[in-house]
C-alpha positions as a printed Julia matrix, in Angstrom:
186×3 Matrix{Float64}:
   0.0    0.08    0.23
   1.42   3.41   -0.93
   2.35   5.68    1.71
  -0.14   8.7     1.93
   0.83  12.28    1.98
  -0.26  14.47    5.29
  -2.89  17.15    4.67
  -0.31  19.64    5.34
   2.06  18.67    2.76
  -1.07  18.89    0.14
  -1.58  22.31    1.56
   1.68  23.35    1.01
   2.42  22.15   -2.46
  -1.0   24.0    -3.48
  -0.19  27.2    -1.57
   3.44  27.52   -3.52
   1.44  26.77   -6.75
  -0.77  29.37   -6.38
   1.94  31.71   -5.49
   4.14  30.78   -8.61
   0.75  31.1   -10.54
   0.37  34.81   -9.23
   3.66  35.87   -9.32
   4.07  34.78  -13.33
   0.65  36.49  -14.08
   1.95  39.74  -12.28
   4.94  39.09  -14.57
   2.99  39.02  -17.54
   0.52  41.9   -16.68
   3.52  44.6   -16.14
   4.6   43.51  -19.48
   1.26  44.44  -21.01
  -0.09  47.68  -22.37
  -0.34  50.55  -20.26
  -3.62  51.45  -19.7
  -4.78  54.99  -19.8
  -6.91  56.29  -16.88
 -10.82  56.0   -18.18
 -13.27  58.86  -17.72
 -16.8   58.21  -18.37
 -18.87  60.62  -20.88
 -21.24  62.87  -19.16
 -24.6   62.83  -19.57
 -26.24  65.71  -21.52
 -27.78  66.98  -18.48
 -24.67  66.96  -16.49
 -21.79  69.11  -16.42
 -18.45  68.09  -17.1
 -16.06  66.5   -14.47
 -12.83  65.66  -14.57
 -12.14  64.78  -10.83
 -14.3   63.59   -8.08
 -13.31  66.0    -5.65
 -15.94  67.31   -3.37
 -14.96  71.03   -3.44
 -14.06  71.52   -7.24
 -16.48  73.43   -9.56
 -14.58  73.23  -12.46
 -11.18  71.35  -13.71
  -7.88  73.32  -13.53
  -5.97  73.43  -16.77
  -2.81  71.58  -17.22
   0.01  74.05  -16.37
   1.55  75.31  -19.7
   5.23  74.1   -19.91
   4.37  70.82  -18.25
   5.87  68.75  -21.47
   3.63  66.4   -24.14
   2.27  63.1   -24.43
   1.14  60.4   -21.5
   2.48  61.5   -18.24
   1.64  62.66  -14.63
   1.92  66.57  -14.1
   2.72  67.32  -10.08
   2.26  71.0    -9.35
   4.08  71.69   -6.1
   2.53  75.06   -5.58
  -0.82  74.08   -6.47
  -0.67  71.18   -4.46
  -2.71  69.4    -7.29
  -1.92  65.82  -10.18
  -3.02  65.61  -13.55
  -3.28  62.21  -15.07
  -2.43  63.23  -19.06
  -3.1   60.55  -21.79
  -1.03  60.4   -25.07
  -3.1   63.05  -26.7
  -2.52  65.43  -23.89
  -5.88  65.28  -22.6
  -6.2   65.8   -18.82
  -7.94  62.47  -17.74
  -8.23  63.34  -14.04
  -6.94  66.12  -11.94
  -7.15  66.23   -8.02
  -5.88  68.21   -4.93
  -3.16  66.5    -2.74
  -1.32  66.74    0.82
   2.3   66.95    0.03
   5.06  66.01    2.52
   7.64  68.08    3.92
  10.35  67.55    0.79
   9.39  68.26   -2.56
  11.02  67.26   -6.02
  12.75  70.12   -7.87
  11.06  70.8   -11.08
  11.8   68.54  -13.8
  10.78  65.6   -15.58
  11.21  61.81  -13.53
  10.14  58.28  -14.56
   8.16  56.14  -12.32
  10.78  53.49  -11.18
   9.27  51.78   -8.5
   5.9   50.49   -7.36
   5.11  48.93   -4.25
   1.18  47.7    -2.98
   1.7   48.48    0.76
   3.81  49.43    3.2
   3.84  52.06    6.26
   4.39  55.66    5.47
   7.07  57.51    7.41
   3.97  58.96    9.48
   3.25  55.59   10.61
   0.29  55.5     9.1
  -0.04  52.23    6.69
  -0.28  53.09    3.5
  -1.05  51.8    -0.27
  -0.37  51.94   -4.12
   2.93  53.67   -3.87
   4.14  55.15   -6.89
   7.87  56.39   -6.42
   9.48  58.74   -8.94
  11.97  61.2    -7.33
  14.57  61.72   -4.74
  14.98  64.69   -3.27
  17.04  65.75   -0.1
  17.73  62.02    0.62
  14.19  61.04    0.89
  12.23  59.0    -1.73
   9.31  61.01   -3.41
   5.98  58.85   -4.14
   2.37  59.02   -4.19
   0.19  56.92   -2.18
  -2.84  56.56   -0.4
  -3.88  56.0     3.25
  -4.98  52.51    3.56
  -7.8   53.38    5.45
  -8.72  56.73    3.44
  -7.57  59.14    6.21
  -5.79  62.53    5.28
  -2.4   62.42    6.56
  -1.58  63.81   10.36
   0.52  67.05   10.64
   3.87  66.32   10.4
   6.36  66.07   13.07
   8.7   69.13   13.47
  11.86  68.22   11.61
  10.83  65.26   10.0
  11.36  64.69    6.54
   8.49  63.02    4.37
   8.48  62.72    0.95
   5.17  60.89    0.51
   2.3   62.73   -1.52
  -0.81  61.4     0.04
  -3.82  60.72   -2.03
  -7.4   60.32   -1.77
  -8.18  56.99   -1.78
 -10.06  56.78   -5.34
  -6.95  59.17   -6.69
  -4.54  56.82   -5.22
  -6.41  53.97   -7.23
  -6.16  55.84  -10.16
  -2.46  56.87  -10.15
  -1.74  53.54   -9.42
  -3.36  52.23  -12.42
  -1.96  54.69  -14.67
   1.54  55.32  -13.49
   3.03  52.03  -14.52
   6.93  51.5   -13.97
   8.34  53.83  -16.94
   5.95  56.56  -16.85
   6.87  60.27  -16.63
   6.32  62.69  -14.04
   6.49  66.22  -14.49
   7.0   68.22  -11.24
   6.25  72.09  -11.97
   6.61  74.83   -9.59
């Protein structure tokens, strides 16, 4: 009579197989086409809106001199982000909570993305999109896992997280894949 495998061996084998499958699919998805952020067409009776930000009445125009083509535009002075498609149309714009360290104006590239971690303020964050290094601090877009706004920074603390509302963080995560250009303007 053949030896019977214990249930823990079956469970371990299935778990390893599932993890390998997810890893393979993740690599394949990263190699695929890069989607653009979709915007639903407004109904004829509804006013056109680019962002779901509650207090916004009209979309802010993409800043002049912010480049061309598919990119994320971040205005340090306006505390605002635009997701711009390849035809130079803003697909989404929203306000943000910047960290205490800002990157210099210029063009950067999304170099790394991370699903989740703990922010420098101790808050669990999700959908982290890293694009710059400023004053020795990594600068990235992210949103709090619980959807909260960031606490005021501790005096003298260097934070590079640009915190977003949850739906905006999810839109940046979808739009700003590795290699996407990020244009920082004053």
